[in-house]
mmCIF file of C-alpha atoms in Angstrom:
data_model
loop_
_atom_site.group_PDB
_atom_site.id
_atom_site.type_symbol
_atom_site.label_atom_id
_atom_site.label_comp_id
_atom_site.label_asym_id
_atom_site.label_seq_id
_atom_site.Cartn_x
_atom_site.Cartn_y
_atom_site.Cartn_z
ATOM 1 C CA MET A 1 0.064 -0.007 -0.112
ATOM 2 C CA SER A 2 1.303 3.468 -1.089
ATOM 3 C CA MET A 3 0.196 6.827 0.063
ATOM 4 C CA ASP A 4 1.330 10.493 0.008
ATOM 5 C CA VAL A 5 2.037 11.979 3.341
ATOM 6 C CA LEU A 6 3.123 15.382 4.655
ATOM 7 C CA ILE A 7 5.687 14.829 7.324
ATOM 8 C CA LYS A 8 5.156 17.078 10.371
ATOM 9 C CA THR A 9 7.620 16.104 13.001
ATOM 10 C CA ILE A 10 10.946 13.941 13.022
ATOM 11 C CA LYS A 11 12.513 12.471 15.938
ATOM 12 C CA ASP A 12 14.848 10.181 13.901
ATOM 13 C CA PRO A 13 14.493 7.803 10.947
ATOM 14 C CA SER A 14 12.803 5.254 13.254
ATOM 15 C CA SER A 15 10.037 7.679 14.485
ATOM 16 C CA PHE A 16 8.395 10.230 12.591
ATOM 17 C CA VAL A 17 4.884 11.576 12.340
ATOM 18 C CA GLY A 18 2.734 12.669 9.276
ATOM 19 C CA VAL A 19 -0.527 12.977 7.966
ATOM 20 C CA LYS A 20 -2.150 11.747 4.834
ATOM 21 C CA VAL A 21 -2.155 14.498 1.836
ATOM 22 C CA ASN A 22 -5.713 15.356 0.806
ATOM 23 C CA ALA A 23 -7.198 13.605 3.777
ATOM 24 C CA SER A 24 -10.398 15.674 3.251
ATOM 25 C CA ALA A 25 -10.920 13.812 -0.123
ATOM 26 C CA ASP A 26 -10.905 10.603 1.708
ATOM 27 C CA VAL A 27 -14.613 9.570 1.314
ATOM 28 C CA SER A 28 -14.584 7.065 4.305
ATOM 29 C CA PHE A 29 -13.103 9.968 6.645
ATOM 30 C CA VAL A 30 -15.437 12.711 5.486
ATOM 31 C CA ALA A 31 -18.544 10.527 6.050
ATOM 32 C CA LEU A 32 -17.142 9.326 9.407
ATOM 33 C CA LEU A 33 -16.861 12.970 10.313
ATOM 34 C CA LYS A 34 -20.304 13.623 9.466
ATOM 35 C CA GLU A 35 -21.578 10.397 11.310
ATOM 36 C CA VAL A 36 -19.736 11.735 14.571
ATOM 37 C CA SER A 37 -21.177 15.293 14.382
ATOM 38 C CA ASP A 38 -24.754 13.853 13.931
ATOM 39 C CA TYR A 39 -24.285 11.674 16.547
ATOM 40 C CA TYR A 40 -22.917 13.819 19.306
ATOM 41 C CA ASN A 41 -25.035 16.632 18.255
ATOM 42 C CA ASP A 42 -28.241 14.643 18.598
ATOM 43 C CA SER A 43 -29.918 15.490 21.912
ATOM 44 C CA GLN A 44 -31.808 12.276 21.873
ATOM 45 C CA MET A 45 -28.618 10.193 21.763
ATOM 46 C CA PHE A 46 -27.037 9.159 25.137
ATOM 47 C CA LYS A 47 -23.455 10.372 25.277
ATOM 48 C CA ALA A 48 -21.416 9.199 28.366
ATOM 49 C CA ILE A 49 -18.605 11.508 29.778
ATOM 50 C CA VAL A 50 -15.634 9.546 30.598
ATOM 51 C CA SER A 51 -15.494 8.964 34.279
ATOM 52 C CA ASN A 52 -12.221 8.103 34.759
ATOM 53 C CA PRO A 53 -10.027 9.222 32.029
ATOM 54 C CA LYS A 54 -6.494 7.327 31.720
ATOM 55 C CA GLU A 55 -3.408 7.597 29.603
ATOM 56 C CA GLY A 56 -3.813 5.969 26.416
ATOM 57 C CA MET A 57 -7.674 6.108 26.513
ATOM 58 C CA ARG A 58 -9.279 6.607 23.096
ATOM 59 C CA CYS A 59 -12.261 9.231 23.190
ATOM 60 C CA ILE A 60 -14.274 12.056 21.652
ATOM 61 C CA VAL A 61 -13.288 15.609 22.710
ATOM 62 C CA SER A 62 -15.868 18.574 22.373
ATOM 63 C CA ILE A 63 -14.219 21.655 20.987
ATOM 64 C CA PRO A 64 -17.464 23.563 19.918
ATOM 65 C CA PRO A 65 -18.579 23.388 17.217
ATOM 66 C CA LEU A 66 -16.587 20.377 16.314
ATOM 67 C CA TRP A 67 -16.199 16.737 17.854
ATOM 68 C CA HIS A 68 -12.539 15.409 17.561
ATOM 69 C CA ARG A 69 -11.180 11.913 17.916
ATOM 70 C CA ALA A 70 -8.617 11.888 20.436
ATOM 71 C CA LYS A 71 -6.295 9.949 22.689
ATOM 72 C CA VAL A 72 -5.775 10.856 26.360
ATOM 73 C CA ASP A 73 -2.217 11.749 27.210
ATOM 74 C CA THR A 74 -2.110 13.032 30.733
ATOM 75 C CA VAL A 75 -4.704 13.772 33.490
ATOM 76 C CA LEU A 76 -4.063 16.938 35.295
ATOM 77 C CA VAL A 77 -5.536 18.206 38.445
ATOM 78 C CA SER A 78 -6.153 22.050 38.931
ATOM 79 C CA THR A 79 -8.196 24.277 41.075
ATOM 80 C CA ASN A 80 -10.884 24.064 38.393
ATOM 81 C CA GLY A 81 -11.121 20.290 38.750
ATOM 82 C CA PHE A 82 -9.493 17.582 36.290
ATOM 83 C CA GLN A 83 -8.107 18.773 32.974
ATOM 84 C CA VAL A 84 -7.169 16.299 30.361
ATOM 85 C CA ARG A 85 -4.493 16.817 27.837
ATOM 86 C CA CYS A 86 -5.330 14.933 24.640
ATOM 87 C CA SER A 87 -3.814 14.395 21.274
ATOM 88 C CA LEU A 88 -6.137 14.773 18.187
ATOM 89 C CA VAL A 89 -5.594 11.636 16.299
ATOM 90 C CA ASP A 90 -6.674 13.210 12.897
ATOM 91 C CA GLU A 91 -4.567 16.375 13.239
ATOM 92 C CA MET A 92 -1.370 17.321 14.422
ATOM 93 C CA SER A 93 -2.308 19.171 17.580
ATOM 94 C CA THR A 94 -2.710 18.737 21.449
ATOM 95 C CA VAL A 95 -5.353 20.263 23.439
ATOM 96 C CA VAL A 96 -5.906 20.581 27.177
ATOM 97 C CA VAL A 97 -9.718 20.547 28.037
ATOM 98 C CA SER A 98 -11.860 20.038 31.161
ATOM 99 C CA ALA A 99 -12.921 16.397 31.879
ATOM 100 C CA ASN A 100 -16.696 17.107 31.221
ATOM 101 C CA ARG A 101 -15.892 17.648 27.530
ATOM 102 C CA VAL A 102 -14.156 14.113 26.999
ATOM 103 C CA PHE A 103 -16.843 11.492 25.893
ATOM 104 C CA VAL A 104 -16.790 7.729 25.624
ATOM 105 C CA THR A 105 -16.792 6.495 21.995
ATOM 106 C CA PRO A 106 -18.583 3.675 20.228
ATOM 107 C CA GLU A 107 -16.501 1.231 18.379
ATOM 108 C CA TRP A 108 -17.795 2.458 15.374
ATOM 109 C CA VAL A 109 -16.010 5.722 15.504
ATOM 110 C CA TRP A 110 -12.655 3.982 15.236
ATOM 111 C CA GLU A 111 -13.552 1.847 11.821
ATOM 112 C CA VAL A 112 -11.610 4.608 9.835
ATOM 113 C CA PRO A 113 -8.025 4.835 10.648
ATOM 114 C CA ALA A 114 -6.301 7.677 12.402
ATOM 115 C CA GLN A 115 -5.078 10.408 9.987
ATOM 116 C CA VAL A 116 -2.123 11.283 12.038
ATOM 117 C CA ILE A 117 0.367 8.272 11.456
ATOM 118 C CA HIS A 118 3.416 7.203 13.145
ATOM 119 C CA PHE A 119 6.174 6.040 10.806
ATOM 120 C CA ALA A 120 9.533 4.278 10.941
ATOM 121 C CA LEU A 121 11.691 3.169 8.100
ATOM 122 C CA HIS A 122 11.711 -0.450 7.292
ATOM 123 C CA GLY A 123 14.420 -2.658 7.064
ATOM 124 C CA VAL A 124 17.344 -0.407 8.301
ATOM 125 C CA ARG A 125 19.238 -0.126 11.533
ATOM 126 C CA PRO A 126 21.381 2.693 12.533
ATOM 127 C CA MET A 127 24.960 2.567 12.561
ATOM 128 C CA ARG A 128 27.685 4.719 14.276
ATOM 129 C CA LEU A 129 31.181 5.991 13.518
ATOM 130 C CA VAL A 130 33.610 4.521 16.113
ATOM 131 C CA THR A 131 37.357 5.216 16.465
ATOM 132 C CA ASP A 132 39.939 2.530 17.685
ATOM 133 C CA TYR A 133 43.286 3.674 19.052
ATOM 134 C CA VAL A 134 45.984 1.155 18.273
ATOM 135 C CA LYS A 135 49.473 2.112 19.183
ATOM 136 C CA ASP A 136 50.272 5.269 17.392
ATOM 137 C CA GLU A 137 47.356 4.997 14.884
ATOM 138 C CA VAL A 138 43.705 6.139 14.984
ATOM 139 C CA LEU A 139 41.485 3.500 13.072
ATOM 140 C CA PHE A 140 37.949 4.524 12.104
ATOM 141 C CA GLY A 141 35.063 2.207 11.510
ATOM 142 C CA SER A 142 31.413 1.769 11.871
ATOM 143 C CA LYS A 143 29.177 -0.723 13.952
ATOM 144 C CA ASP A 144 25.529 -1.589 14.329
ATOM 145 C CA THR A 145 23.727 0.285 17.277
ATOM 146 C CA MET A 146 20.094 0.986 18.419
ATOM 147 C CA CYS A 147 20.497 4.770 18.467
ATOM 148 C CA TRP A 148 20.736 7.152 15.451
ATOM 149 C CA SER A 149 23.764 9.287 15.264
ATOM 150 C CA ALA A 150 23.109 13.392 15.226
ATOM 151 C CA SER A 151 24.766 13.345 11.830
ATOM 152 C CA ALA A 152 22.215 10.744 10.546
ATOM 153 C CA ILE A 153 19.198 12.666 12.030
ATOM 154 C CA LYS A 154 20.361 15.850 10.585
ATOM 155 C CA TRP A 155 20.797 14.275 7.275
ATOM 156 C CA PHE A 156 17.438 12.632 7.020
ATOM 157 C CA LYS A 157 15.669 15.871 8.383
ATOM 158 C CA ASN A 158 17.349 18.115 5.578
ATOM 159 C CA TYR A 159 16.680 15.695 2.846
ATOM 160 C CA VAL A 160 12.826 15.506 3.943
ATOM 161 C CA ALA A 161 13.040 19.306 4.221
ATOM 162 C CA LYS A 162 13.938 19.417 0.244
ATOM 163 C CA SER A 163 10.543 18.235 -0.546
ATOM 164 C CA GLN A 164 8.637 20.483 2.086
ATOM 165 C CA GLY A 165 7.850 17.302 3.929
ATOM 166 C CA LYS A 166 5.739 15.837 1.088
ATOM 167 C CA VAL A 167 6.816 12.468 0.676
ATOM 168 C CA GLU A 168 5.530 8.981 -0.894
ATOM 169 C CA VAL A 169 5.458 5.927 1.447
ATOM 170 C CA LYS A 170 5.215 2.261 0.672
ATOM 171 C CA VAL A 171 3.840 0.572 3.805
ATOM 172 C CA ILE A 172 5.354 -2.821 4.322
ATOM 173 C CA LYS A 173 4.040 -3.718 7.687
ATOM 174 C CA ILE A 174 2.034 -2.213 10.704
ATOM 175 C CA ASN A 175 2.605 -3.446 14.156
ATOM 176 C CA GLU A 176 0.351 -3.815 17.077
ATOM 177 C CA GLU A 177 0.974 -0.282 18.297
ATOM 178 C CA ASN A 178 -0.078 0.959 14.770
ATOM 179 C CA ILE A 179 3.399 2.324 13.751
ATOM 180 C CA HIS A 180 3.781 1.816 9.896
ATOM 181 C CA PHE A 181 7.032 0.438 8.928
ATOM 182 C CA VAL A 182 7.643 2.004 5.296
ATOM 183 C CA LYS A 183 9.952 2.771 2.409
ATOM 184 C CA LEU A 184 10.202 6.572 2.195
ATOM 185 C CA PHE A 185 10.641 7.961 -1.400
ATOM 186 C CA ILE A 186 11.251 11.617 -2.330
ATOM 187 C CA LEU A 187 11.293 13.326 -5.735
ATOM 188 C CA ASP A 188 14.688 14.484 -6.997
ATOM 189 C CA ASN A 189 13.913 17.840 -8.420
ATOM 190 C CA ILE A 190 17.083 17.518 -10.811
ATOM 191 C CA THR A 191 16.696 14.031 -12.173
ATOM 192 C CA GLY A 192 12.930 13.774 -11.922
ATOM 193 C CA SER A 193 13.342 10.358 -10.281
ATOM 194 C CA GLN A 194 12.196 9.072 -7.080
ATOM 195 C CA ILE A 195 14.770 8.382 -4.480
ATOM 196 C CA CYS A 196 14.516 5.746 -1.545
ATOM 197 C CA LEU A 197 15.819 7.434 1.471
ATOM 198 C CA ASN A 198 15.894 3.822 3.333
ATOM 199 C CA ASP A 199 18.562 2.827 0.556
ATOM 200 C CA VAL A 200 20.520 6.297 0.662
ATOM 201 C CA LEU A 201 20.770 5.893 4.485
ATOM 202 C CA VAL A 202 22.718 2.572 3.916
ATOM 203 C CA LYS A 203 24.732 3.893 1.047
ATOM 204 C CA ASN A 204 25.958 6.920 3.151
ATOM 205 C CA LYS A 205 26.904 4.559 5.954
ATOM 206 C CA PHE A 206 24.368 6.041 8.299
ATOM 207 C CA ALA A 207 22.491 2.654 8.492
ATOM 208 C CA VAL A 208 22.938 -1.041 7.833
ATOM 209 C CA ASN A 209 20.351 -3.027 5.915
ATOM 210 C CA THR A 210 18.825 -5.419 8.320
ATOM 211 C CA ILE A 211 17.743 -7.946 5.777
ATOM 212 C CA GLU A 212 21.143 -8.255 4.158
ATOM 213 C CA SER A 213 22.897 -8.424 7.499
ATOM 214 C CA LEU A 214 20.557 -11.195 8.791
ATOM 215 C CA VAL A 215 21.406 -13.241 5.588
ATOM 216 C CA LYS A 216 25.174 -12.738 5.999
ATOM 217 C CA SER A 217 24.768 -13.621 9.552
ATOM 218 C CA VAL A 218 22.931 -16.958 8.687
ATOM 219 C CA GLN A 219 25.436 -17.619 6.016
ATOM 220 C CA GLY A 220 28.324 -17.156 8.641
ATOM 221 C CA GLU A 221 26.443 -19.494 11.263
ATOM 222 C CA THR A 222 26.084 -22.061 8.413
ATOM 223 C CA GLN A 223 29.709 -22.055 7.420
ATOM 224 C CA THR A 224 30.772 -22.192 10.994
ATOM 225 C CA ARG A 225 28.872 -25.184 11.595
ATOM 226 C CA ASN A 226 30.125 -26.819 8.275
ATOM 227 C CA THR A 227 33.560 -26.131 9.440
ATOM 228 C CA MET A 228 33.042 -27.897 12.844
ATOM 229 C CA LYS A 229 31.513 -30.938 11.249
ATOM 230 C CA THR A 230 34.509 -31.221 8.994
ATOM 231 C CA LYS A 231 36.895 -31.026 11.719
ATOM 232 C CA SER A 232 34.838 -33.442 13.748
ATOM 233 C CA VAL A 233 34.966 -35.884 10.829
ATOM 234 C CA ILE A 234 38.787 -35.588 10.278
ATOM 235 C CA GLN A 235 39.645 -35.900 14.137
ATOM 236 C CA ASN A 236 37.518 -38.983 14.103
ATOM 237 C CA GLY A 237 39.397 -40.570 11.289
ATOM 238 C CA HIS A 238 36.345 -41.220 9.027
ATOM 239 C CA LEU A 239 36.959 -38.515 6.317
ATOM 240 C CA ASN A 240 40.036 -40.289 4.897
ATOM 241 C CA GLU A 241 38.367 -43.842 5.107
ATOM 242 C CA ALA A 242 35.309 -42.737 3.517
ATOM 243 C CA ILE A 243 36.561 -40.448 0.602
ATOM 244 C CA HIS A 244 40.117 -41.281 0.097
ATOM 245 C CA PRO A 245 39.838 -43.497 -3.282
ATOM 246 C CA GLU A 246 43.519 -44.874 -3.119
ATOM 247 C CA LYS A 247 42.716 -46.343 0.396
ATOM 248 C CA VAL A 248 39.517 -47.858 -0.795
ATOM 249 C CA ARG A 249 40.919 -49.494 -3.955
ATOM 250 C CA ASN A 250 43.783 -51.119 -1.364
ATOM 251 C CA GLN A 251 41.039 -52.360 0.694
ATOM 252 C CA ILE A 252 39.074 -53.937 -2.406
ATOM 253 C CA VAL A 253 42.212 -55.555 -3.798
ATOM 254 C CA LEU A 254 43.034 -56.931 -0.279
ATOM 255 C CA LYS A 255 39.742 -58.652 -0.033
ATOM 256 C CA VAL A 256 40.012 -60.150 -3.613
ATOM 257 C CA SER A 257 43.533 -61.559 -2.765
ATOM 258 C CA SER A 258 42.449 -63.397 0.403
#
């Protein structure tokens, strides 16, 4: 599945947030907004206020004249009672409202995916520059790590900024936390072709391709096991007896002579 996205915030290549371009043209989303508005504006419908808001809880927030799908971030206590900080899941914004404006949501409200999406690049893992001091020499190299270097983050942000945050993503998988693991493409204004930033990060030594490194690891383990098996056969004296042709012929001649 591919989609056009406007990236709003970037922490690093493994954590960035964006919204679908032309989300207002999404027929299912537009229909949902109307259903939500009709439901919560209908005085005949029973609408329950969230009695005990908790972090991570999904809800509907009233910000007249609109109703917004949201997720509870924090519950605050003030002199005016409970205040709730919520992230609006279809917009890149956070609001603080009184607890009596936070409502329980029916399941159908969430049938359309949130328009704000959390992304991570698929198939890459960060690499960092390392130095090793040996005698009077300084050796430079790189190694796998779990943290992106400051230079990799800066490069990624600058490259996305070239397209003013407008990119195309190909979704490879979505995990249980609804994080979309993607291949990210940007249009090169000079050549007119699309550039995959996953590949460029690897090419520039900011990242390692996790699929290739996994294959190399498996191949290395297989080669090690084969070497160990060969050594074991040689040590037990079976290899020469099994495959040495001269010894086999001698054994056959001996049997015929006897």
